[in-house]
Coordinates of C-alpha atoms and ligand atoms in Angstrom, one line a residue:
M1 CA -95.3 -12.7 -31.6
N2 CA -97.8 -10.5 -29.7
I3 CA -96.6 -6.9 -29.8
A4 CA -98.5 -4.2 -28.0
K5 CA -98.7 -1.2 -30.4
D6 CA -98.9 2.1 -28.7
H7 CA -99.9 5.4 -30.3
T8 CA -97.7 7.8 -32.0
Y9 CA -95.6 10.5 -30.3
D10 CA -94.0 13.6 -31.6
V11 CA -90.7 12.7 -30.1
I12 CA -89.4 9.5 -28.5
I13 CA -86.3 9.7 -26.3
V14 CA -84.3 6.5 -25.8
G15 CA -82.5 6.7 -22.4
G16 CA -83.5 8.5 -19.2
G17 CA -80.0 9.6 -18.1
P18 CA -79.3 13.3 -17.3
V19 CA -79.4 14.3 -21.0
G20 CA -82.6 12.4 -22.0
L21 CA -84.5 13.6 -18.9
T22 CA -83.4 17.2 -19.4
L23 CA -84.5 17.0 -23.0
A24 CA -87.9 15.5 -22.0
N25 CA -88.4 18.3 -19.4
L26 CA -87.6 21.0 -22.0
L27 CA -90.0 19.4 -24.6
G28 CA -92.6 19.2 -21.8
I29 CA -92.4 22.9 -21.4
H30 CA -93.1 23.2 -25.1
N31 CA -96.1 20.8 -24.9
I32 CA -94.5 18.4 -27.2
H33 CA -96.0 14.9 -27.0
T34 CA -92.9 12.9 -25.8
L35 CA -92.1 9.4 -24.7
V36 CA -89.0 8.5 -22.7
L37 CA -88.0 4.8 -22.7
E38 CA -85.5 3.9 -20.0
Q39 CA -84.1 0.4 -19.5
N40 CA -83.5 0.8 -15.7
T41 CA -86.3 1.0 -13.2
A42 CA -84.3 3.3 -10.9
P43 CA -81.1 5.3 -11.3
P44 CA -78.2 2.8 -10.8
D45 CA -75.8 3.2 -7.9
L46 CA -72.7 3.6 -10.0
P47 CA -70.2 6.5 -9.9
R48 CA -71.2 9.0 -12.5
A49 CA -70.8 12.8 -13.0
V50 CA -70.0 14.8 -9.9
S51 CA -69.0 18.2 -11.1
L52 CA -71.0 20.6 -13.1
D53 CA -70.8 24.1 -14.4
D54 CA -73.0 27.2 -14.2
E55 CA -74.5 26.6 -17.7
S56 CA -75.8 23.2 -16.6
L57 CA -77.6 24.8 -13.6
R58 CA -79.0 27.4 -15.9
I59 CA -80.4 24.7 -18.2
W60 CA -82.1 23.1 -15.2
Q61 CA -83.4 26.5 -14.3
Q62 CA -84.9 26.6 -17.8
C63 CA -86.5 23.2 -17.0
G64 CA -88.2 24.9 -14.0
L65 CA -86.4 22.5 -11.6
I66 CA -83.6 24.5 -10.1
D67 CA -85.3 24.8 -6.7
Q68 CA -85.7 21.0 -6.6
I69 CA -82.1 20.4 -7.7
L70 CA -80.1 23.0 -5.8
P71 CA -80.4 21.1 -2.4
F72 CA -78.2 18.5 -4.0
V73 CA -75.6 20.9 -5.3
A74 CA -72.7 22.6 -3.5
Q75 CA -72.2 25.9 -5.1
G76 CA -68.9 27.4 -4.1
A77 CA -68.8 30.9 -2.6
E78 CA -66.8 33.7 -4.1
G79 CA -63.1 33.2 -3.2
D80 CA -63.4 29.5 -2.4
V81 CA -60.7 27.2 -3.7
V82 CA -62.2 25.0 -6.4
F83 CA -59.2 23.2 -7.6
T84 CA -55.8 22.4 -6.0
Y85 CA -52.9 20.7 -7.6
R86 CA -50.5 18.9 -5.2
T87 CA -47.2 17.1 -5.5
Q88 CA -46.7 13.5 -4.7
T89 CA -45.6 14.6 -1.2
D90 CA -48.8 16.7 -0.7
K91 CA -47.4 20.1 -1.3
K92 CA -49.9 22.5 -2.8
I93 CA -48.5 24.0 -6.1
F94 CA -51.5 25.5 -7.8
N95 CA -55.0 26.7 -6.9
L96 CA -58.0 27.9 -8.8
I97 CA -60.5 30.2 -7.0
Q98 CA -64.2 30.5 -7.5
S99 CA -64.9 33.9 -9.0
G100 CA -67.9 35.6 -10.6
R101 CA -71.4 34.4 -11.5
P102 CA -71.9 35.6 -15.1
Y103 CA -74.7 33.1 -15.7
G104 CA -76.4 33.4 -12.4
Y105 CA -74.7 30.5 -10.6
A106 CA -71.2 29.7 -9.3
R107 CA -69.0 28.5 -12.1
G108 CA -67.6 25.3 -10.6
N109 CA -70.0 23.2 -8.6
V110 CA -70.4 19.6 -7.4
F111 CA -73.6 17.7 -7.1
L112 CA -75.3 14.4 -6.3
H113 CA -76.0 12.7 -9.6
H114 CA -78.5 10.1 -8.3
H115 CA -80.7 12.6 -6.4
T116 CA -80.7 15.0 -9.4
L117 CA -81.9 12.2 -11.7
V118 CA -84.7 11.5 -9.3
E119 CA -85.7 15.2 -9.4
L120 CA -85.5 15.3 -13.2
T121 CA -87.7 12.2 -13.4
N122 CA -90.2 13.7 -11.0
G123 CA -90.3 16.9 -13.0
L124 CA -91.9 15.0 -15.9
N125 CA -95.0 14.5 -13.8
R126 CA -95.8 18.2 -14.5
F127 CA -96.5 17.5 -18.1
T128 CA -99.6 15.6 -19.4
E129 CA -97.9 15.4 -22.8
V130 CA -94.8 13.5 -21.5
D131 CA -94.8 9.8 -20.8
Y132 CA -91.9 8.2 -18.9
R133 CA -91.6 4.4 -19.1
P134 CA -88.8 2.9 -16.9
G135 CA -87.9 -0.7 -17.4
H136 CA -88.2 -0.5 -21.2
T137 CA -85.2 -1.5 -23.2
V138 CA -85.2 -0.4 -26.8
F139 CA -83.8 -3.2 -29.0
T140 CA -84.6 -2.1 -32.6
I141 CA -85.6 1.0 -34.6
E142 CA -86.9 1.3 -38.1
Q143 CA -87.1 4.4 -40.2
F144 CA -89.7 5.4 -42.8
P145 CA -89.9 8.7 -44.7
D146 CA -92.6 10.1 -42.3
R147 CA -91.9 8.3 -39.0
V148 CA -89.6 6.2 -36.9
V149 CA -90.8 2.9 -35.3
V150 CA -89.2 1.7 -32.1
K151 CA -89.5 -1.6 -30.4
S152 CA -88.8 -2.1 -26.7
K153 CA -88.9 -5.0 -24.2
D154 CA -90.2 -4.4 -20.7
S155 CA -88.9 -5.9 -17.5
A156 CA -91.5 -8.7 -17.7
G157 CA -90.2 -9.6 -21.2
A158 CA -93.2 -8.1 -23.1
D159 CA -92.5 -6.3 -26.4
S160 CA -94.0 -2.9 -27.3
E161 CA -94.0 -0.9 -30.5
Y162 CA -94.2 2.9 -30.7
S163 CA -93.8 5.4 -33.5
C164 CA -92.8 9.0 -33.6
D165 CA -91.9 11.9 -35.9
Y166 CA -88.4 12.2 -34.4
L167 CA -86.3 9.9 -32.3
I168 CA -83.5 11.2 -30.0
A169 CA -80.9 8.7 -28.9
C170 CA -79.8 9.7 -25.4
D171 CA -78.8 6.1 -24.6
G172 CA -75.3 6.7 -23.5
G173 CA -71.8 5.7 -24.8
R174 CA -72.9 2.2 -25.8
S175 CA -75.9 3.5 -27.7
T176 CA -78.1 0.8 -29.2
V177 CA -79.6 3.4 -31.5
R178 CA -76.2 4.6 -32.8
A179 CA -75.2 1.0 -33.5
A180 CA -78.6 0.4 -35.3
L181 CA -77.9 3.4 -37.5
D182 CA -74.4 2.2 -38.2
I183 CA -72.9 5.5 -37.1
K184 CA -69.3 5.0 -36.1
L185 CA -67.5 6.6 -33.2
K186 CA -64.2 8.3 -34.1
G187 CA -61.5 8.5 -31.4
F188 CA -59.8 6.3 -28.9
S189 CA -60.0 4.5 -25.6
Y190 CA -57.4 5.2 -22.9
A191 CA -55.2 2.2 -22.3
E192 CA -55.3 2.5 -18.5
S193 CA -58.3 2.2 -16.3
W194 CA -59.3 4.3 -13.3
L195 CA -60.5 3.0 -10.1
I196 CA -63.5 5.2 -9.1
A197 CA -65.0 5.0 -5.7
D198 CA -67.6 7.0 -3.8
T199 CA -67.5 7.2 0.0
F200 CA -70.0 8.3 2.6
S201 CA -69.0 9.8 6.0
P202 CA -71.9 10.1 8.5
S203 CA -69.9 12.7 10.5
Q204 CA -69.7 14.9 7.4
V205 CA -73.3 15.1 6.4
T206 CA -73.9 18.7 7.5
Q207 CA -70.3 19.9 7.0
K208 CA -69.7 22.8 4.6
L209 CA -67.3 21.7 1.9
Q210 CA -63.9 23.2 2.7
E211 CA -61.9 22.2 -0.4
G212 CA -62.7 21.7 -4.0
V213 CA -61.1 19.1 -6.4
E214 CA -57.7 18.0 -5.3
V215 CA -55.3 16.3 -7.7
W216 CA -52.0 14.6 -6.8
C217 CA -49.4 14.8 -9.5
D218 CA -47.8 11.4 -8.8
A219 CA -46.3 9.3 -11.5
E220 CA -46.9 6.1 -9.5
C221 CA -50.6 6.6 -8.8
P222 CA -52.2 9.8 -10.1
T223 CA -55.1 10.5 -7.8
A224 CA -58.1 13.0 -7.6
T225 CA -60.7 13.5 -5.0
I226 CA -63.8 15.6 -5.0
P227 CA -65.8 16.5 -1.8
L228 CA -69.6 16.3 -2.4
P229 CA -72.6 17.5 -0.5
G230 CA -74.3 15.4 2.2
G231 CA -71.1 13.7 3.4
Y232 CA -70.2 12.0 0.1
R233 CA -66.8 12.1 -1.6
R234 CA -65.5 10.9 -5.0
W235 CA -62.0 9.2 -5.3
E236 CA -60.3 8.4 -8.6
F237 CA -57.0 6.5 -8.8
L238 CA -55.2 5.7 -12.1
L239 CA -54.4 2.0 -12.4
R240 CA -51.4 1.2 -14.5
K241 CA -51.8 -1.1 -17.6
N242 CA -50.1 -4.1 -16.0
V243 CA -52.2 -4.4 -12.8
Q244 CA -55.0 -6.9 -12.3
S245 CA -57.6 -4.2 -12.0
D246 CA -60.5 -6.3 -10.5
E247 CA -58.5 -6.8 -7.3
Y248 CA -58.9 -3.1 -6.7
L249 CA -62.7 -3.5 -6.2
D250 CA -62.0 -4.7 -2.7
D251 CA -63.2 -2.1 -0.2
A252 CA -60.3 -2.8 2.2
I253 CA -57.8 -2.1 -0.7
I254 CA -59.7 1.1 -1.7
G255 CA -59.7 2.2 2.0
E256 CA -55.9 1.8 2.1
M257 CA -55.4 3.8 -1.1
I258 CA -57.6 6.6 0.3
A259 CA -55.8 6.6 3.6
R260 CA -52.5 7.2 1.8
R261 CA -53.9 10.6 0.8
K262 CA -56.3 11.6 3.6
P263 CA -57.4 10.1 6.9
L264 CA -60.3 7.7 6.2
G265 CA -62.2 8.7 9.4
D266 CA -65.7 7.1 9.4
A267 CA -65.9 7.1 5.6
Q268 CA -67.3 3.9 4.1
V269 CA -67.0 2.9 0.4
I270 CA -70.5 2.9 -1.1
N271 CA -69.9 2.6 -4.9
R272 CA -66.9 1.4 -6.8
L273 CA -66.1 1.0 -10.5
I274 CA -63.1 0.3 -12.8
H275 CA -63.5 2.3 -15.9
A276 CA -61.4 3.1 -19.0
Y277 CA -62.4 6.4 -20.4
K278 CA -62.9 7.1 -24.1
A279 CA -62.4 10.3 -26.1
S280 CA -64.5 9.9 -29.2
I281 CA -67.2 11.5 -31.2
A282 CA -69.9 10.2 -33.6
Q283 CA -69.1 10.6 -37.3
S284 CA -72.6 12.0 -37.8
Y285 CA -75.2 13.2 -35.3
S286 CA -78.2 12.2 -37.2
K287 CA -79.6 9.9 -39.8
G288 CA -83.0 10.7 -41.3
R289 CA -85.4 11.4 -38.4
V290 CA -83.0 10.2 -35.7
F291 CA -80.6 12.4 -33.7
L292 CA -77.9 11.6 -31.2
A293 CA -77.4 13.6 -28.0
G294 CA -75.1 13.4 -24.9
D295 CA -72.8 10.4 -24.6
A296 CA -74.5 8.7 -27.5
A297 CA -72.9 11.4 -29.7
H298 CA -69.6 12.1 -27.9
L299 CA -67.7 10.5 -25.1
S300 CA -65.3 12.5 -23.1
P301 CA -63.0 11.6 -20.2
P302 CA -64.1 13.6 -17.1
F303 CA -60.9 15.6 -16.6
A304 CA -62.5 18.9 -17.7
G305 CA -65.8 18.0 -15.9
Q306 CA -67.6 18.7 -19.1
G307 CA -69.0 15.3 -20.2
M308 CA -72.5 15.8 -18.9
A309 CA -72.5 19.6 -19.3
T310 CA -71.8 19.1 -23.1
G311 CA -74.8 16.7 -23.3
L312 CA -77.1 19.2 -21.4
R313 CA -76.1 21.8 -24.0
D314 CA -77.2 19.4 -26.7
A315 CA -80.6 19.0 -25.0
A316 CA -81.0 22.8 -24.8
N317 CA -80.0 23.3 -28.4
L318 CA -82.2 20.5 -29.8
S319 CA -85.3 21.0 -27.7
W320 CA -86.5 24.3 -29.1
K321 CA -85.6 23.4 -32.6
L322 CA -87.7 20.2 -32.4
A323 CA -90.5 22.2 -30.8
H324 CA -90.6 24.8 -33.5
V325 CA -90.3 22.4 -36.4
L326 CA -93.1 20.2 -34.9
R327 CA -95.3 23.3 -34.3
G328 CA -94.7 24.4 -37.9
S329 CA -93.1 27.7 -36.9
A330 CA -89.7 26.7 -38.4
P331 CA -88.7 24.6 -41.4
Q332 CA -87.4 21.1 -40.9
K333 CA -83.9 22.2 -42.1
L334 CA -83.5 24.1 -38.8
L335 CA -82.7 20.7 -37.3
Q336 CA -79.5 20.5 -39.4
S337 CA -78.1 23.4 -37.4
Y338 CA -78.0 21.1 -34.4
E339 CA -74.9 19.4 -35.6
W340 CA -73.3 22.5 -37.2
E341 CA -73.6 24.3 -33.9
R342 CA -72.8 21.6 -31.5
R343 CA -70.0 19.6 -33.2
P344 CA -67.2 22.2 -33.1
H345 CA -67.8 22.9 -29.4
Q346 CA -67.9 19.2 -28.6
V347 CA -64.6 18.7 -30.4
K348 CA -63.1 21.7 -28.4
M349 CA -64.3 20.1 -25.1
L350 CA -62.8 16.8 -26.0
K351 CA -59.4 18.5 -26.7
L352 CA -59.7 20.4 -23.4
A353 CA -60.4 17.2 -21.5
R354 CA -57.5 15.4 -23.2
R355 CA -55.1 18.2 -22.3
M356 CA -56.3 18.2 -18.7
G357 CA -55.9 14.4 -18.7
Q358 CA -52.2 14.7 -19.8
M359 CA -51.7 17.1 -16.8
M360 CA -53.4 14.6 -14.4
M361 CA -51.7 11.4 -15.7
P362 CA -47.9 11.7 -15.7
R363 CA -46.5 8.4 -16.9
T364 CA -43.0 8.8 -15.8
F365 CA -41.1 10.6 -13.0
L366 CA -39.7 13.0 -15.6
Q367 CA -43.2 13.9 -16.8
A368 CA -44.4 14.4 -13.3
T369 CA -41.5 16.7 -12.6
L370 CA -42.1 18.8 -15.7
I371 CA -45.9 19.1 -14.9
K372 CA -45.1 20.2 -11.4
F373 CA -42.7 22.8 -12.7
F374 CA -45.4 24.0 -15.2
F375 CA -48.1 24.3 -12.4
S376 CA -45.7 26.1 -10.1
F377 CA -45.0 28.5 -12.9
A378 CA -48.7 28.9 -13.9
E379 CA -49.5 29.8 -10.3
Q380 CA -47.4 32.9 -10.7
V381 CA -48.6 34.0 -14.2
E382 CA -52.2 35.2 -14.3
T383 CA -52.7 34.7 -18.1
L384 CA -51.5 31.1 -17.9
K385 CA -53.7 30.5 -14.9
K386 CA -56.7 31.8 -16.9
M387 CA -55.9 29.3 -19.7
M388 CA -56.0 26.5 -17.1
E389 CA -59.6 27.4 -16.1
I390 CA -62.1 24.8 -17.1
R391 CA -64.9 27.3 -16.9
G392 CA -66.0 30.6 -18.4
Q393 CA -64.5 31.6 -21.7
N394 CA -62.6 28.4 -22.1
V395 CA -65.8 26.3 -22.1
T396 CA -68.8 28.5 -23.1
P397 CA -69.8 27.8 -26.7
V398 CA -70.0 30.5 -29.3
Y399 CA -71.9 29.5 -32.4
R400 CA -70.2 31.3 -35.4
Y401 CA -71.9 32.1 -38.7
E402 CA -70.6 33.6 -41.9
N403 CA -70.8 37.3 -42.7
M404 CA -71.3 38.5 -39.1
R405 CA -70.9 42.2 -38.4
K406 CA -67.8 42.9 -36.4
G407 CA -68.6 43.1 -32.7
S408 CA -72.0 41.3 -33.3
K409 CA -73.1 39.1 -30.4
V410 CA -75.1 36.7 -32.6
G411 CA -74.3 33.1 -31.5
H412 CA -73.1 34.3 -28.1
Y413 CA -74.5 33.0 -24.7
I414 CA -76.1 35.9 -22.9
P415 CA -75.2 36.8 -19.3
Q416 CA -77.7 36.1 -16.5
P417 CA -77.6 39.1 -14.1
T418 CA -80.1 39.5 -11.2
I419 CA -83.1 41.7 -11.5
G420 CA -84.4 43.4 -8.4
E421 CA -83.6 41.8 -5.0
N422 CA -83.2 38.1 -5.9
G423 CA -84.6 37.4 -9.3
L424 CA -82.5 36.1 -12.2
L425 CA -82.9 37.4 -15.7
D426 CA -84.1 34.1 -17.2
E427 CA -87.2 34.2 -15.1
Y428 CA -88.2 37.2 -17.3
L429 CA -87.4 35.5 -20.6
G430 CA -90.1 33.7 -22.6
R431 CA -90.4 30.0 -23.4
D432 CA -89.6 30.8 -27.0
F433 CA -87.7 33.9 -28.2
T434 CA -87.3 37.1 -26.2
L435 CA -86.7 40.6 -27.6
I436 CA -84.6 42.6 -25.2
T437 CA -84.4 46.4 -25.6
F438 CA -82.6 49.0 -23.6
D439 CA -83.8 52.5 -24.8
C440 CA -87.5 52.0 -25.2
P441 CA -90.2 49.4 -25.1
A442 CA -89.8 46.6 -27.8
E443 CA -93.2 47.4 -29.2
E444 CA -91.8 50.7 -30.4
I445 CA -89.0 49.0 -32.3
L446 CA -90.5 46.3 -34.4
S447 CA -92.7 47.3 -37.3
E448 CA -96.2 45.8 -37.2
E449 CA -95.3 43.3 -39.9
E450 CA -92.2 42.1 -38.0
Q451 CA -94.1 42.0 -34.7
S452 CA -96.8 39.8 -36.2
Q453 CA -94.2 37.4 -37.8
W454 CA -92.4 37.1 -34.5
E455 CA -95.6 36.5 -32.6
K456 CA -96.4 33.6 -34.8
R457 CA -93.0 32.0 -33.8
G458 CA -93.5 33.0 -30.1
I459 CA -91.9 36.0 -28.7
D460 CA -91.8 37.8 -25.3
Y461 CA -90.6 41.4 -24.7
L462 CA -88.2 42.6 -22.0
W463 CA -87.2 46.2 -21.6
L464 CA -84.1 46.6 -19.4
R465 CA -84.2 50.3 -18.4
P466 CA -81.2 52.1 -17.1
E467 CA -83.1 52.9 -13.9
G468 CA -85.2 51.2 -11.2
E469 CA -84.9 47.5 -10.6
T470 CA -83.5 46.6 -14.0
F471 CA -80.6 49.1 -13.5
S472 CA -78.0 46.5 -12.5
A473 CA -79.0 44.1 -15.3
Y474 CA -78.8 47.1 -17.8
K475 CA -75.3 47.8 -16.6
V476 CA -74.2 44.1 -17.1
F477 CA -75.5 44.2 -20.7
D478 CA -74.0 47.6 -21.3
Q479 CA -70.6 46.2 -20.5
W480 CA -71.1 42.9 -22.3
L481 CA -72.3 44.7 -25.5
A482 CA -69.7 47.5 -25.1
G483 CA -72.6 49.9 -25.1
C484 CA -76.2 48.9 -25.3
Q485 CA -77.8 52.1 -26.4
R486 CA -79.5 51.9 -29.8
R487 CA -79.1 48.1 -29.7
M488 CA -81.7 45.3 -29.5
L489 CA -81.2 41.6 -29.0
I490 CA -83.5 38.7 -30.0
V491 CA -82.5 35.8 -27.7
R492 CA -83.2 32.2 -28.6
P493 CA -84.9 29.8 -26.1
D494 CA -81.5 28.3 -25.2
R495 CA -80.2 31.8 -24.3
F496 CA -78.0 32.4 -27.3
V497 CA -78.3 35.6 -29.3
F498 CA -80.4 35.1 -32.5
E499 CA -80.2 38.7 -33.7
D500 CA -78.2 41.7 -32.6
R501 CA -79.5 44.8 -34.3
I502 CA -78.1 48.3 -34.3
L503 CA -81.1 50.6 -34.3
E504 CA -81.3 53.6 -36.6
N505 CA -83.5 56.6 -35.8
G506 CA -83.4 55.8 -32.1
G507 CA -85.1 52.5 -32.8
K508 CA -88.4 53.5 -34.2
P509 CA -89.5 52.0 -37.6
D510 CA -89.4 54.5 -40.5
Ligands
FAD601 C1 -67.0 7.6 -13.5 C2 -67.5 8.8 -14.3 C3 -67.3 10.1 -13.9 C4 -67.8 11.1 -14.6 N1 -67.7 12.4 -14.1 C5 -68.2 13.5 -14.7 C6 -68.2 14.8 -14.2 O1 -67.7 15.0 -13.1 N2 -68.7 15.8 -14.9 C7 -69.3 15.6 -16.1 O2 -69.8 16.6 -16.7 N3 -69.4 14.3 -16.6 C8 -68.8 13.3 -16.0 N4 -68.9 12.0 -16.5 C9 -69.6 11.8 -17.8 C10 -71.1 11.9 -17.5 O3 -71.5 11.0 -16.5 C11 -71.8 11.6 -18.8 O4 -71.4 12.4 -19.8 C12 -73.3 11.7 -18.7 O5 -73.8 10.8 -17.8 C13 -74.0 11.5 -20.1 O6 -75.4 11.5 -19.9 P1 -76.3 10.8 -20.9 O7 -77.7 11.0 -20.5 O8 -75.9 11.2 -22.3 O9 -75.9 9.2 -20.9 P2 -76.0 8.2 -19.6 O10 -75.8 8.9 -18.4 O11 -75.1 7.1 -20.0 O12 -77.5 7.7 -19.7 C14 -78.0 6.9 -20.7 C15 -79.3 6.3 -20.3 O13 -79.8 5.5 -21.3 C16 -80.3 4.2 -20.8 N5 -80.2 3.3 -21.9 C17 -79.1 2.8 -22.5 N6 -79.5 1.9 -23.5 C18 -80.8 1.9 -23.5 C19 -81.8 1.2 -24.3 N7 -81.4 0.4 -25.3 N8 -83.1 1.4 -24.0 C20 -83.5 2.2 -23.1 N9 -82.6 2.9 -22.3 C21 -81.3 2.7 -22.5 C22 -79.3 3.9 -19.7 O14 -79.9 3.0 -18.7 C23 -79.1 5.3 -19.1 O15 -80.0 5.6 -18.1 C24 -68.4 10.9 -15.8 C25 -68.6 9.6 -16.3 C26 -68.1 8.6 -15.6 C27 -68.3 7.2 -16.1

């Protein structure tokens, strides 16, 4: 057989979904020679993620694409209702409100998946080091001690072969790469399927979104709906085990089901899917030079809105580690920390999604009644309400290490306050590490030897002074650190704290 052999890449990413494309953009920023192989020639019109959190937007800011993506995102304003729980008879029993922007963006957002994928794909054109090949299906991989060889078939049926230092499988839940590595998924599939439909209403195109996610606690047909920007709306209906699910792909039936909850108006069904969710996680995230990320590594039901967000965090975590190992500024074993750091958080998100699913899927009238009672009670009790939040402290990862000083912020995600009129902190952070100081310029803190070591790895300096345009950012860090005087932080490229040092002698080296 005639196989076209292409040259070698530093990294090959299999799958150009949200996780693969985000990873490719981040590697592009690090000038890493990267190839993305994607089987589709255009993003498919299938219902996919619609909700996303502030951390996801911050990662796309890090990709340099936030201005391109924000037009397809509806960020709620302070005080907006983001989540409403209703009884079967439409009575509101529980609300969650949009509050705070600790990471620079609204905490609960909705977005247009298809348009965002297009922007993430276009973003790759900025990098001469990144190649994107749509219409290329990877069908086999082979590992050697020093490289991975990948074979793909293009839409015309022609085979190609590529090799790379590291291969990242971002090829989704049915990952070909994961199967080729014989890595098993541990978990389960839900017995019931959901009917998921997207609608478009021409009359709603320019309407500001009035409500957030609405969930009906109804033992007969649990339902959720999510208004989206541009006149779109997502509907999700749980289908019981004994129904013939394909019948529900009829748009007239979907229209009737929607009309039971809200007037249909001029809404037309544009996408429909019957889907049984999985809650599972790969037994290992890597084998040799191959790593799994996103849905290839973990599959979550969407009830906590964290499936994609969890994958984007994988991309942010893995990208800088790959870049530093490939540049020679970190040892290869740094890559092992990808799984140590990410797995506990992914397990936590899976458990959160399952708990939320139990709340959304009452199986009997009795369960529905108990859940309604719980939500009515939670509405009155602030601490319970906080526990129900699928944002903020309940979802932001903390990477924990042994022997940490009490009160140390190592492994914590830093806040993103504004600087000056409109700027956001991350615009002042470097591509690699950033040393943030509060009392004096960073150059006065590191010894010459330390400074030279850090400069080899790549470091930028930021002095947040308690005056002038950095004053409000200083105050945010002062609160976050419970006092930022005589403190310095070294922040990783993915915005987690690498080092949190208490300075002796006012910070000057002895
Ligand atoms: C109905 C539904 C609703 C959801 N809602 C939400 C939500 O609101 N919020 C949220 O955070 N998450 C949600 N999720 C989950 C979210 O969509 C996924 O977690 C996210 O898409 C995972 O991204 P990914 O890039 O890892 O995988 P995918 O999006 O599955 O992308 C994988 C890519 O790999 C390509 N590929 C596969 N095999 C190959 C191959 N052999 N060769 C080349 N290319 C290949 C595919 O074509 C695809 O483009 C939802 C999922 C579903 C199904």
